């Protein structure tokens, strides 16, 4: 079917495909840098810790900053839409400071190459994350909730430094920087004190957030249900993080891998929008646990994006990606996840949302089911092809990436 025919098919349901494409072009997606090197960063780490894990050893992992930036820029060039980049503190360009300073001394200058990279490539902004994992200063697996004051202070200092770096990144890019705080703190086995660690975490967060640039920094906090090796107790649980964010007026970040398997983030979004002016997402794909599989175009992803679109929340929900797969080509993983989110957004933008809401409000549930089922078979793929075309791309990205892979593998032998 041609795009013109698809346009007619949607128009019969009152849906304007041109408007949907135009709206999608304006939605920024924050693309994580950590898919390219299995979350190892530039500090020399050889393994991950903190309850997160990558699996697989597909060849071609970026082994240094140069390789990471190359793969990242290439992957981003194959993604349609507006892109922000999302950087962890462990991806600092330390230069001569390497081995001399620790995470409590990082400065904006160590991230200047990221600003150059973003500006040179025309990305929409930079988001940032303090790195509270994969580091020798974690004591008994704890950071901001540690009962050891020296340890806790070290990590508070890291958090403060990151708020300054974020202000720099936001200001430089002329677009506020979302800083996401996630800590892996918790216990493998039944703890004797569940309150103390949470009180210390809250105190540490208060210290980090005591003074930050309100114009250029949007702080967020991410909860989790459990991690590998941290199965019995998580300090930053959902209730803890929601209440912390609500009482301190910061943003709450929902990662869809961080809930019990039958809980869904799609339903949480409108619940959050009832009370918050913004919500942040880590779009991931949990398979039985927080496995961070590559995001694909599946039902829950569609439901999530429906909630973003329907509630007029495209400007309120900050969409970021969070997955890391080391078992397939990493550039392909990057691109496929981003394209899946774009597809789900387009799919949601192409629904007759007003008519369906009207049917629900009038109690016309027969009509509602008819519409919900009917629109599933509309020629979505033709509108998607048109969107890609307008972005200067197409769907045949496998061959392109395989050519790149051959070149890269040669280089990394
Ligand atoms: C871990 C969290 C966190 C990390 C990144 C690397 O479970 O999802 O967001 O994945 O910060
Ligand atoms: Zn996450």
mmCIF file of C-alpha atoms and ligand atoms in Angstrom:
data_model
loop_
_atom_site.group_PDB
_atom_site.id
_atom_site.type_symbol
_atom_site.label_atom_id
_atom_site.label_comp_id
_atom_site.label_asym_id
_atom_site.label_seq_id
_atom_site.Cartn_x
_atom_site.Cartn_y
_atom_site.Cartn_z
ATOM 1 C CA UNK A 1 0.000 0.000 0.000
ATOM 2 C CA UNK A 2 1.220 3.513 -0.694
ATOM 3 C CA UNK A 3 1.449 6.158 2.017
ATOM 4 C CA UNK A 4 -1.469 8.005 0.394
ATOM 5 C CA UNK A 5 -3.662 4.913 0.683
ATOM 6 C CA UNK A 6 -2.621 4.368 4.279
ATOM 7 C CA UNK A 7 -3.420 7.984 5.002
ATOM 8 C CA UNK A 8 -6.965 7.437 3.675
ATOM 9 C CA UNK A 9 -7.427 4.283 5.749
ATOM 10 C CA UNK A 10 -6.533 6.172 8.936
ATOM 11 C CA UNK A 11 -8.586 9.229 7.915
ATOM 12 C CA UNK A 12 -11.676 6.991 7.932
ATOM 13 C CA UNK A 13 -11.141 6.758 11.703
ATOM 14 C CA UNK A 14 -10.517 10.469 12.059
ATOM 15 C CA UNK A 15 -6.735 10.038 12.382
ATOM 16 C CA UNK A 16 -4.365 12.447 10.636
ATOM 17 C CA UNK A 17 -1.187 10.538 9.732
ATOM 18 C CA UNK A 18 0.745 13.670 8.681
ATOM 19 C CA UNK A 19 0.065 15.207 12.083
ATOM 20 C CA UNK A 20 1.190 12.004 13.814
ATOM 21 C CA UNK A 21 4.473 11.987 11.876
ATOM 22 C CA UNK A 22 5.045 15.672 12.599
ATOM 23 C CA UNK A 23 4.390 15.139 16.320
ATOM 24 C CA UNK A 24 6.754 12.163 16.491
ATOM 25 C CA UNK A 25 9.598 14.174 14.968
ATOM 26 C CA UNK A 26 9.477 16.470 17.986
ATOM 27 C CA UNK A 27 9.749 13.826 20.722
ATOM 28 C CA UNK A 28 13.263 13.598 22.163
ATOM 29 C CA UNK A 29 14.526 10.133 23.105
ATOM 30 C CA UNK A 30 17.461 9.948 25.465
ATOM 31 C CA UNK A 31 19.790 7.249 24.169
ATOM 32 C CA UNK A 32 22.068 5.612 26.757
ATOM 33 C CA UNK A 33 25.785 5.484 25.997
ATOM 34 C CA UNK A 34 26.265 2.238 27.960
ATOM 35 C CA UNK A 35 24.951 -0.227 25.343
ATOM 36 C CA UNK A 36 28.225 0.076 23.422
ATOM 37 C CA UNK A 37 30.669 -1.297 26.000
ATOM 38 C CA UNK A 38 28.583 -3.452 28.353
ATOM 39 C CA UNK A 39 28.366 -0.614 30.942
ATOM 40 C CA UNK A 40 32.107 -0.660 31.685
ATOM 41 C CA UNK A 41 32.929 3.034 31.199
ATOM 42 C CA UNK A 42 36.262 4.768 30.705
ATOM 43 C CA UNK A 43 37.806 4.280 34.155
ATOM 44 C CA UNK A 44 39.349 0.918 33.369
ATOM 45 C CA UNK A 45 36.693 -1.344 34.927
ATOM 46 C CA UNK A 46 36.789 -4.938 33.788
ATOM 47 C CA UNK A 47 33.553 -6.075 35.373
ATOM 48 C CA UNK A 48 30.199 -4.771 36.534
ATOM 49 C CA UNK A 49 28.856 -4.873 40.067
ATOM 50 C CA UNK A 50 25.804 -3.636 41.903
ATOM 51 C CA UNK A 51 23.228 -6.237 40.962
ATOM 52 C CA UNK A 52 23.319 -5.437 37.254
ATOM 53 C CA UNK A 53 24.843 -7.685 34.662
ATOM 54 C CA UNK A 54 25.386 -7.971 30.937
ATOM 55 C CA UNK A 55 25.454 -11.401 29.378
ATOM 56 C CA UNK A 56 27.086 -12.549 26.165
ATOM 57 C CA UNK A 57 30.417 -11.888 24.506
ATOM 58 C CA UNK A 58 29.587 -10.917 20.946
ATOM 59 C CA UNK A 59 32.714 -9.461 19.353
ATOM 60 C CA UNK A 60 33.114 -5.737 18.864
ATOM 61 C CA UNK A 61 32.679 -4.280 22.347
ATOM 62 C CA UNK A 62 34.006 -0.718 22.496
ATOM 63 C CA UNK A 63 37.258 -0.941 24.473
ATOM 64 C CA UNK A 64 37.934 2.760 24.864
ATOM 65 C CA UNK A 65 36.381 6.187 24.475
ATOM 66 C CA UNK A 66 37.256 6.521 20.830
ATOM 67 C CA UNK A 67 35.603 3.232 19.927
ATOM 68 C CA UNK A 68 32.556 4.000 22.031
ATOM 69 C CA UNK A 69 31.990 7.421 20.462
ATOM 70 C CA UNK A 70 32.398 5.990 17.002
ATOM 71 C CA UNK A 71 29.816 3.251 17.552
ATOM 72 C CA UNK A 72 27.483 5.578 19.438
ATOM 73 C CA UNK A 73 27.480 8.221 16.695
ATOM 74 C CA UNK A 74 26.980 5.547 14.060
ATOM 75 C CA UNK A 75 24.078 3.979 15.962
ATOM 76 C CA UNK A 76 22.488 7.393 16.544
ATOM 77 C CA UNK A 77 22.757 8.159 12.836
ATOM 78 C CA UNK A 78 20.532 5.154 12.121
ATOM 79 C CA UNK A 79 17.865 6.234 14.608
ATOM 80 C CA UNK A 80 15.010 8.439 13.417
ATOM 81 C CA UNK A 81 13.727 11.365 15.451
ATOM 82 C CA UNK A 82 15.216 13.772 17.981
ATOM 83 C CA UNK A 83 17.996 12.303 20.087
ATOM 84 C CA UNK A 84 19.555 13.256 23.381
ATOM 85 C CA UNK A 85 22.594 11.431 24.682
ATOM 86 C CA UNK A 86 22.691 9.915 28.164
ATOM 87 C CA UNK A 87 26.031 9.598 29.915
ATOM 88 C CA UNK A 88 27.161 7.959 33.165
ATOM 89 C CA UNK A 89 29.819 9.546 35.374
ATOM 90 C CA UNK A 90 31.990 6.478 34.763
ATOM 91 C CA UNK A 91 32.375 7.728 31.175
ATOM 92 C CA UNK A 92 34.508 10.691 32.262
ATOM 93 C CA UNK A 93 37.399 11.763 30.030
ATOM 94 C CA UNK A 94 39.977 11.900 32.796
ATOM 95 C CA UNK A 95 43.060 12.527 30.662
ATOM 96 C CA UNK A 96 46.032 13.250 32.896
ATOM 97 C CA UNK A 97 43.846 12.857 35.986
ATOM 98 C CA UNK A 98 43.326 9.160 35.266
ATOM 99 C CA UNK A 99 44.428 7.109 38.258
ATOM 100 C CA UNK A 100 45.014 10.288 40.255
ATOM 101 C CA UNK A 101 41.496 11.376 41.135
ATOM 102 C CA UNK A 102 38.446 9.424 42.230
ATOM 103 C CA UNK A 103 34.725 9.917 41.539
ATOM 104 C CA UNK A 104 34.423 12.437 44.382
ATOM 105 C CA UNK A 105 36.672 14.802 42.427
ATOM 106 C CA UNK A 106 35.213 14.663 38.922
ATOM 107 C CA UNK A 107 34.645 18.045 37.312
ATOM 108 C CA UNK A 108 32.772 19.500 34.351
ATOM 109 C CA UNK A 109 36.003 19.641 32.332
ATOM 110 C CA UNK A 110 36.133 15.831 32.339
ATOM 111 C CA UNK A 111 32.904 15.861 30.343
ATOM 112 C CA UNK A 112 33.778 18.615 27.865
ATOM 113 C CA UNK A 113 34.405 16.044 25.084
ATOM 114 C CA UNK A 114 30.813 14.855 25.529
ATOM 115 C CA UNK A 115 29.572 18.392 24.958
ATOM 116 C CA UNK A 116 31.679 18.651 21.836
ATOM 117 C CA UNK A 117 30.389 15.283 20.631
ATOM 118 C CA UNK A 118 26.770 16.335 21.212
ATOM 119 C CA UNK A 119 27.193 19.719 19.564
ATOM 120 C CA UNK A 120 29.138 18.384 16.577
ATOM 121 C CA UNK A 121 26.441 15.829 15.892
ATOM 122 C CA UNK A 122 23.482 18.109 16.596
ATOM 123 C CA UNK A 123 21.920 16.108 19.429
ATOM 124 C CA UNK A 124 19.142 17.726 21.392
ATOM 125 C CA UNK A 125 20.717 17.622 24.855
ATOM 126 C CA UNK A 126 22.706 15.555 27.340
ATOM 127 C CA UNK A 127 21.336 13.658 30.332
ATOM 128 C CA UNK A 128 23.542 12.453 33.143
ATOM 129 C CA UNK A 129 23.884 9.812 35.859
ATOM 130 C CA UNK A 130 26.123 9.585 38.894
ATOM 131 C CA UNK A 131 27.698 6.106 38.947
ATOM 132 C CA UNK A 132 27.094 4.435 42.297
ATOM 133 C CA UNK A 133 28.244 0.981 41.203
ATOM 134 C CA UNK A 134 31.269 -0.982 39.938
ATOM 135 C CA UNK A 135 33.682 0.768 42.287
ATOM 136 C CA UNK A 136 35.971 -0.266 45.196
ATOM 137 C CA UNK A 137 34.479 2.372 47.515
ATOM 138 C CA UNK A 138 31.191 0.467 47.722
ATOM 139 C CA UNK A 139 31.328 -1.085 51.174
ATOM 140 C CA UNK A 140 29.395 -4.313 51.689
ATOM 141 C CA UNK A 141 27.518 -3.419 48.511
ATOM 142 C CA UNK A 142 26.351 -0.087 49.954
ATOM 143 C CA UNK A 143 26.898 3.518 48.865
ATOM 144 C CA UNK A 144 24.585 6.365 49.945
ATOM 145 C CA UNK A 145 22.933 4.198 52.608
ATOM 146 C CA UNK A 146 26.168 2.945 54.145
ATOM 147 C CA UNK A 147 26.420 2.976 57.959
ATOM 148 C CA UNK A 148 30.114 3.726 57.472
ATOM 149 C CA UNK A 149 30.273 7.509 57.484
ATOM 150 C CA UNK A 150 33.431 7.734 55.387
ATOM 151 C CA UNK A 151 31.856 5.605 52.674
ATOM 152 C CA UNK A 152 28.566 7.508 52.774
ATOM 153 C CA UNK A 153 30.368 10.850 52.568
ATOM 154 C CA UNK A 154 32.444 9.717 49.581
ATOM 155 C CA UNK A 155 29.304 8.872 47.649
ATOM 156 C CA UNK A 156 27.497 12.060 48.719
ATOM 157 C CA UNK A 157 30.470 13.976 47.379
ATOM 158 C CA UNK A 158 30.231 12.061 44.109
ATOM 159 C CA UNK A 159 26.542 12.980 43.918
ATOM 160 C CA UNK A 160 27.295 16.663 44.514
ATOM 161 C CA UNK A 161 30.013 16.708 41.872
ATOM 162 C CA UNK A 162 27.544 15.145 39.448
ATOM 163 C CA UNK A 163 24.977 17.867 40.099
ATOM 164 C CA UNK A 164 27.614 20.419 39.117
ATOM 165 C CA UNK A 165 28.571 18.479 36.021
ATOM 166 C CA UNK A 166 24.884 18.253 35.088
ATOM 167 C CA UNK A 167 24.450 22.023 35.436
ATOM 168 C CA UNK A 168 27.390 22.471 33.077
ATOM 169 C CA UNK A 169 25.979 19.988 30.558
ATOM 170 C CA UNK A 170 22.513 21.561 30.699
ATOM 171 C CA UNK A 171 23.815 25.088 30.299
ATOM 172 C CA UNK A 172 26.220 24.196 27.492
ATOM 173 C CA UNK A 173 23.489 22.430 25.539
ATOM 174 C CA UNK A 174 20.826 25.036 26.341
ATOM 175 C CA UNK A 175 18.553 22.204 27.455
ATOM 176 C CA UNK A 176 18.005 21.047 31.056
ATOM 177 C CA UNK A 177 19.915 17.915 32.004
ATOM 178 C CA UNK A 178 17.991 15.100 33.676
ATOM 179 C CA UNK A 179 20.193 13.583 36.378
ATOM 180 C CA UNK A 180 19.048 10.161 37.411
ATOM 181 C CA UNK A 181 20.031 8.777 40.782
ATOM 182 C CA UNK A 182 20.002 5.016 41.143
ATOM 183 C CA UNK A 183 21.887 3.135 43.847
ATOM 184 C CA UNK A 184 22.292 -0.629 44.035
ATOM 185 C CA UNK A 185 22.210 -0.694 47.863
ATOM 186 C CA UNK A 186 20.522 -3.643 49.489
ATOM 187 C CA UNK A 187 21.054 -7.000 51.142
ATOM 188 C CA UNK A 188 21.295 -10.516 49.843
ATOM 189 C CA UNK A 189 19.704 -11.925 52.944
ATOM 190 C CA UNK A 190 17.124 -10.891 55.512
ATOM 191 C CA UNK A 191 18.306 -7.675 57.161
ATOM 192 C CA UNK A 192 17.871 -6.835 60.830
ATOM 193 C CA UNK A 193 17.322 -3.147 60.126
ATOM 194 C CA UNK A 194 15.226 -2.026 57.177
ATOM 195 C CA UNK A 195 14.649 1.530 58.358
ATOM 196 C CA UNK A 196 18.191 2.740 59.080
ATOM 197 C CA UNK A 197 19.509 2.315 55.523
ATOM 198 C CA UNK A 198 16.508 4.191 54.130
ATOM 199 C CA UNK A 199 16.936 7.030 56.603
ATOM 200 C CA UNK A 200 20.587 7.283 55.624
ATOM 201 C CA UNK A 201 19.713 7.187 51.909
ATOM 202 C CA UNK A 202 17.194 10.027 52.409
ATOM 203 C CA UNK A 203 19.753 12.040 54.372
ATOM 204 C CA UNK A 204 22.381 11.512 51.657
ATOM 205 C CA UNK A 205 19.952 12.559 48.932
ATOM 206 C CA UNK A 206 19.034 15.674 50.901
ATOM 207 C CA UNK A 207 22.720 16.549 51.110
ATOM 208 C CA UNK A 208 23.261 16.008 47.374
ATOM 209 C CA UNK A 209 20.180 18.034 46.472
ATOM 210 C CA UNK A 210 20.715 20.805 49.035
ATOM 211 C CA UNK A 211 22.003 23.115 46.385
ATOM 212 C CA UNK A 212 21.714 22.607 42.658
ATOM 213 C CA UNK A 213 21.019 24.644 39.560
ATOM 214 C CA UNK A 214 17.219 24.652 39.278
ATOM 215 C CA UNK A 215 17.298 26.109 35.800
ATOM 216 C CA UNK A 216 19.487 23.508 34.131
ATOM 217 C CA UNK A 217 19.180 20.389 36.255
ATOM 218 C CA UNK A 218 16.197 18.057 36.657
ATOM 219 C CA UNK A 219 16.978 15.563 39.418
ATOM 220 C CA UNK A 220 15.234 12.195 39.315
ATOM 221 C CA UNK A 221 15.329 9.101 41.495
ATOM 222 C CA UNK A 222 14.928 5.531 40.222
ATOM 223 C CA UNK A 223 13.547 2.719 42.362
ATOM 224 C CA UNK A 224 14.126 -1.005 42.030
ATOM 225 C CA UNK A 225 12.639 -4.207 43.353
ATOM 226 C CA UNK A 226 15.764 -6.373 43.649
ATOM 227 C CA UNK A 227 19.111 -7.089 42.048
ATOM 228 C CA UNK A 228 21.313 -10.134 41.534
ATOM 229 C CA UNK A 229 23.010 -10.795 44.862
ATOM 230 C CA UNK A 230 20.692 -8.256 46.498
ATOM 231 C CA UNK A 231 17.535 -10.319 46.577
ATOM 232 C CA UNK A 232 16.092 -9.798 50.053
ATOM 233 C CA UNK A 233 16.039 -6.063 50.537
ATOM 234 C CA UNK A 234 16.427 -2.976 48.342
ATOM 235 C CA UNK A 235 16.984 0.365 50.057
ATOM 236 C CA UNK A 236 15.586 2.418 47.145
ATOM 237 C CA UNK A 237 12.303 0.546 46.865
ATOM 238 C CA UNK A 238 9.339 1.912 44.949
ATOM 239 C CA UNK A 239 7.562 3.323 48.019
ATOM 240 C CA UNK A 240 10.780 4.902 49.253
ATOM 241 C CA UNK A 241 11.514 6.599 45.940
ATOM 242 C CA UNK A 242 7.956 7.745 45.219
ATOM 243 C CA UNK A 243 7.632 9.338 48.617
ATOM 244 C CA UNK A 244 11.077 10.869 48.459
ATOM 245 C CA UNK A 245 10.374 12.416 45.045
ATOM 246 C CA UNK A 246 6.928 13.656 46.054
ATOM 247 C CA UNK A 247 8.046 15.264 49.301
ATOM 248 C CA UNK A 248 11.160 16.874 47.795
ATOM 249 C CA UNK A 249 9.555 18.027 44.559
ATOM 250 C CA UNK A 250 11.890 16.076 42.281
ATOM 251 C CA UNK A 251 11.141 13.734 39.412
ATOM 252 C CA UNK A 252 10.418 10.051 39.795
ATOM 253 C CA UNK A 253 11.928 7.657 37.251
ATOM 254 C CA UNK A 254 10.200 4.389 36.396
ATOM 255 C CA UNK A 255 12.286 1.616 34.843
ATOM 256 C CA UNK A 256 9.944 -1.050 33.529
ATOM 257 C CA UNK A 257 12.375 -3.777 34.604
ATOM 258 C CA UNK A 258 12.124 -2.724 38.237
ATOM 259 C CA UNK A 259 8.774 -4.111 39.330
ATOM 260 C CA UNK A 260 7.242 -7.481 40.101
ATOM 261 C CA UNK A 261 6.586 -9.371 36.856
ATOM 262 C CA UNK A 262 2.826 -8.759 36.743
ATOM 263 C CA UNK A 263 3.079 -5.043 37.543
ATOM 264 C CA UNK A 264 3.120 -2.757 34.511
ATOM 265 C CA UNK A 265 4.605 0.695 34.099
ATOM 266 C CA UNK A 266 1.926 1.601 31.535
ATOM 267 C CA UNK A 267 -0.648 1.712 34.330
ATOM 268 C CA UNK A 268 1.688 3.594 36.660
ATOM 269 C CA UNK A 269 2.165 6.498 34.219
ATOM 270 C CA UNK A 270 -1.362 7.961 34.539
ATOM 271 C CA UNK A 271 -1.278 7.332 38.294
ATOM 272 C CA UNK A 272 1.899 9.397 38.494
ATOM 273 C CA UNK A 273 0.572 12.098 36.148
ATOM 274 C CA UNK A 274 -2.293 12.676 38.562
ATOM 275 C CA UNK A 275 0.218 14.134 40.994
ATOM 276 C CA UNK A 276 3.461 15.000 39.190
ATOM 277 C CA UNK A 277 4.079 17.522 36.419
ATOM 278 C CA UNK A 278 6.697 15.224 34.954
ATOM 279 C CA UNK A 279 7.709 11.574 35.047
ATOM 280 C CA UNK A 280 10.890 9.974 33.712
ATOM 281 C CA UNK A 281 11.162 6.553 32.125
ATOM 282 C CA UNK A 282 13.881 4.004 31.589
ATOM 283 C CA UNK A 283 12.465 1.950 28.780
ATOM 284 C CA UNK A 284 13.870 -1.532 29.075
ATOM 285 C CA UNK A 285 12.653 -5.089 28.516
ATOM 286 C CA UNK A 286 12.592 -7.368 31.492
ATOM 287 C CA UNK A 287 12.494 -11.063 30.701
ATOM 288 C CA UNK A 288 11.575 -12.766 33.997
ATOM 289 C CA UNK A 289 13.791 -10.305 35.876
ATOM 290 C CA UNK A 290 15.509 -6.958 35.305
ATOM 291 C CA UNK A 291 17.408 -8.516 32.432
ATOM 292 C CA UNK A 292 17.708 -5.346 30.336
ATOM 293 C CA UNK A 293 16.950 -7.116 27.068
ATOM 294 C CA UNK A 294 16.851 -4.973 23.931
ATOM 295 C CA UNK A 295 13.528 -3.165 23.675
ATOM 296 C CA UNK A 296 11.321 -4.609 20.934
ATOM 297 C CA UNK A 297 7.934 -3.589 19.510
ATOM 298 C CA UNK A 298 5.753 -5.597 21.872
ATOM 299 C CA UNK A 299 2.497 -5.136 23.749
ATOM 300 C CA UNK A 300 3.639 -3.532 27.002
ATOM 301 C CA UNK A 301 5.820 -1.070 25.091
ATOM 302 C CA UNK A 302 2.750 -0.094 23.055
ATOM 303 C CA UNK A 303 0.720 0.314 26.248
ATOM 304 C CA UNK A 304 3.414 2.522 27.783
ATOM 305 C CA UNK A 305 3.522 4.835 24.783
ATOM 306 C CA UNK A 306 -0.284 4.915 24.558
ATOM 307 C CA UNK A 307 -0.339 6.335 28.070
ATOM 308 C CA UNK A 308 2.278 8.906 27.142
ATOM 309 C CA UNK A 309 0.387 10.019 24.033
ATOM 310 C CA UNK A 310 -3.202 9.800 25.281
ATOM 311 C CA UNK A 311 -2.705 11.825 28.393
ATOM 312 C CA UNK A 312 -1.206 14.687 26.478
ATOM 313 C CA UNK A 313 2.017 13.876 28.219
ATOM 314 C CA UNK A 314 4.582 13.945 25.403
ATOM 315 C CA UNK A 315 6.087 17.009 27.031
ATOM 316 C CA UNK A 316 5.793 15.640 30.566
ATOM 317 C CA UNK A 317 7.253 12.153 30.211
ATOM 318 C CA UNK A 318 11.018 12.124 29.738
ATOM 319 C CA UNK A 319 11.781 9.024 27.705
ATOM 320 C CA UNK A 320 15.186 7.373 28.107
ATOM 321 C CA UNK A 321 16.431 3.952 27.063
ATOM 322 C CA UNK A 322 18.084 1.484 29.426
ATOM 323 C CA UNK A 323 19.144 -1.904 28.099
ATOM 324 C CA UNK A 324 22.434 -3.642 27.483
ATOM 325 C CA UNK A 325 22.869 -6.796 25.496
ATOM 326 C CA UNK A 326 26.319 -8.249 24.843
ATOM 327 C CA UNK A 327 25.059 -11.299 22.942
ATOM 328 C CA UNK A 328 24.292 -9.595 19.623
ATOM 329 C CA UNK A 329 25.801 -6.800 17.565
ATOM 330 C CA UNK A 330 25.775 -3.838 19.949
ATOM 331 C CA UNK A 331 25.062 -1.192 17.310
ATOM 332 C CA UNK A 332 22.126 -3.276 16.115
ATOM 333 C CA UNK A 333 20.911 -3.577 19.721
ATOM 334 C CA UNK A 334 21.138 0.193 20.197
ATOM 335 C CA UNK A 335 19.272 0.988 16.965
ATOM 336 C CA UNK A 336 16.597 -1.657 17.363
ATOM 337 C CA UNK A 337 15.671 -0.505 20.859
ATOM 338 C CA UNK A 338 15.368 3.128 19.831
ATOM 339 C CA UNK A 339 13.395 2.287 16.702
ATOM 340 C CA UNK A 340 11.026 0.157 18.776
ATOM 341 C CA UNK A 341 10.251 3.113 21.032
ATOM 342 C CA UNK A 342 9.687 5.320 17.990
ATOM 343 C CA UNK A 343 7.372 2.690 16.512
ATOM 344 C CA UNK A 344 5.360 2.421 19.707
ATOM 345 C CA UNK A 345 5.031 6.206 19.875
ATOM 346 C CA UNK A 346 3.883 6.381 16.269
ATOM 347 C CA UNK A 347 1.468 3.513 16.849
ATOM 348 C CA UNK A 348 -0.048 5.402 19.787
ATOM 349 C CA UNK A 349 -0.203 8.662 17.837
ATOM 350 C CA UNK A 350 -2.169 6.853 15.119
ATOM 351 C CA UNK A 351 -4.957 5.628 17.382
ATOM 352 C CA UNK A 352 -8.384 7.291 17.375
ATOM 353 C CA UNK A 353 -7.776 8.186 21.001
ATOM 354 C CA UNK A 354 -10.536 10.794 21.295
ATOM 355 C CA UNK A 355 -13.238 8.499 19.850
ATOM 356 C CA UNK A 356 -12.182 5.634 22.094
ATOM 357 C CA UNK A 357 -12.203 7.813 25.196
ATOM 358 C CA UNK A 358 -15.620 9.137 24.218
ATOM 359 C CA UNK A 359 -16.951 5.580 23.873
ATOM 360 C CA UNK A 360 -15.560 4.716 27.308
ATOM 361 C CA UNK A 361 -17.074 7.781 28.957
ATOM 362 C CA UNK A 362 -20.476 7.071 27.393
ATOM 363 C CA UNK A 363 -20.345 3.468 28.560
ATOM 364 C CA UNK A 364 -20.302 2.245 24.941
ATOM 365 C CA UNK A 365 -18.034 -0.671 25.638
ATOM 366 C CA UNK A 366 -19.083 -2.667 22.577
ATOM 367 C CA UNK A 367 -18.009 0.208 20.345
ATOM 368 C CA UNK A 368 -14.832 0.637 22.357
ATOM 369 C CA UNK A 369 -13.835 -2.978 21.851
ATOM 370 C CA UNK A 370 -14.680 -2.731 18.153
ATOM 371 C CA UNK A 371 -12.409 0.297 17.749
ATOM 372 C CA UNK A 372 -9.589 -1.156 19.835
ATOM 373 C CA UNK A 373 -9.561 -4.321 17.722
ATOM 374 C CA UNK A 374 -10.290 -2.697 14.369
ATOM 375 C CA UNK A 375 -7.403 -0.260 14.464
ATOM 376 C CA UNK A 376 -4.879 -2.993 15.137
ATOM 377 C CA UNK A 377 -5.095 -4.001 11.461
ATOM 378 C CA UNK A 378 -4.721 -0.534 9.923
ATOM 379 C CA UNK A 379 -1.666 -0.126 7.610
ATOM 380 C CA UNK A 380 0.739 1.013 10.300
ATOM 381 C CA UNK A 381 3.828 -0.208 8.448
ATOM 382 C CA UNK A 382 3.193 2.193 5.556
ATOM 383 C CA UNK A 383 3.063 5.190 7.865
ATOM 384 C CA UNK A 384 6.229 3.977 9.593
ATOM 385 C CA UNK A 385 7.973 3.668 6.217
ATOM 386 C CA UNK A 386 6.933 7.235 5.384
ATOM 387 C CA UNK A 387 8.278 8.482 8.724
ATOM 388 C CA UNK A 388 11.626 6.778 8.119
ATOM 389 C CA UNK A 389 11.751 8.187 4.601
ATOM 390 C CA UNK A 390 11.147 11.702 5.887
ATOM 391 C CA UNK A 391 13.995 11.125 8.357
ATOM 392 C CA UNK A 392 16.283 10.004 5.518
ATOM 393 C CA UNK A 393 16.291 6.353 6.651
ATOM 394 C CA UNK A 394 14.724 3.026 5.762
ATOM 395 C CA UNK A 395 14.085 -0.327 7.357
ATOM 396 C CA UNK A 396 17.019 -2.176 5.791
ATOM 397 C CA UNK A 397 19.492 -1.453 8.524
ATOM 398 C CA UNK A 398 20.710 -5.019 9.097
ATOM 399 C CA UNK A 399 22.945 -5.093 6.001
ATOM 400 C CA UNK A 400 24.271 -1.620 6.736
ATOM 401 C CA UNK A 401 25.255 -2.618 10.272
ATOM 402 C CA UNK A 402 26.805 -5.872 9.097
ATOM 403 C CA UNK A 403 29.046 -3.929 6.701
ATOM 404 C CA UNK A 404 30.063 -1.685 9.588
ATOM 405 C CA UNK A 405 30.669 -4.751 11.737
ATOM 406 C CA UNK A 406 33.080 -6.235 9.202
ATOM 407 C CA UNK A 407 35.057 -3.034 9.176
ATOM 408 C CA UNK A 408 35.027 -2.785 12.983
ATOM 409 C CA UNK A 409 36.001 -6.392 13.573
ATOM 410 C CA UNK A 410 38.983 -5.948 11.339
ATOM 411 C CA UNK A 411 39.969 -2.907 13.347
ATOM 412 C CA UNK A 412 39.505 -4.588 16.745
ATOM 413 C CA UNK A 413 41.421 -7.802 16.047
HETATM 414 C C1 LIG B 1 19.888 -0.577 37.211
HETATM 415 C C2 LIG B 1 19.204 0.651 36.735
HETATM 416 C C3 LIG B 1 20.092 1.728 36.209
HETATM 417 C C4 LIG B 1 21.215 1.230 35.315
HETATM 418 C C5 LIG B 1 21.962 2.319 34.573
HETATM 419 C C6 LIG B 1 23.234 1.823 33.984
HETATM 420 O O1 LIG B 1 19.035 -1.594 37.531
HETATM 421 O O2 LIG B 1 18.230 0.331 35.781
HETATM 422 O O3 LIG B 1 19.319 2.683 35.568
HETATM 423 O O4 LIG B 1 20.741 0.310 34.377
HETATM 424 O O5 LIG B 1 22.140 3.403 35.389
HETATM 425 ZN ZN1 LIG B 2 17.264 1.935 34.755
#
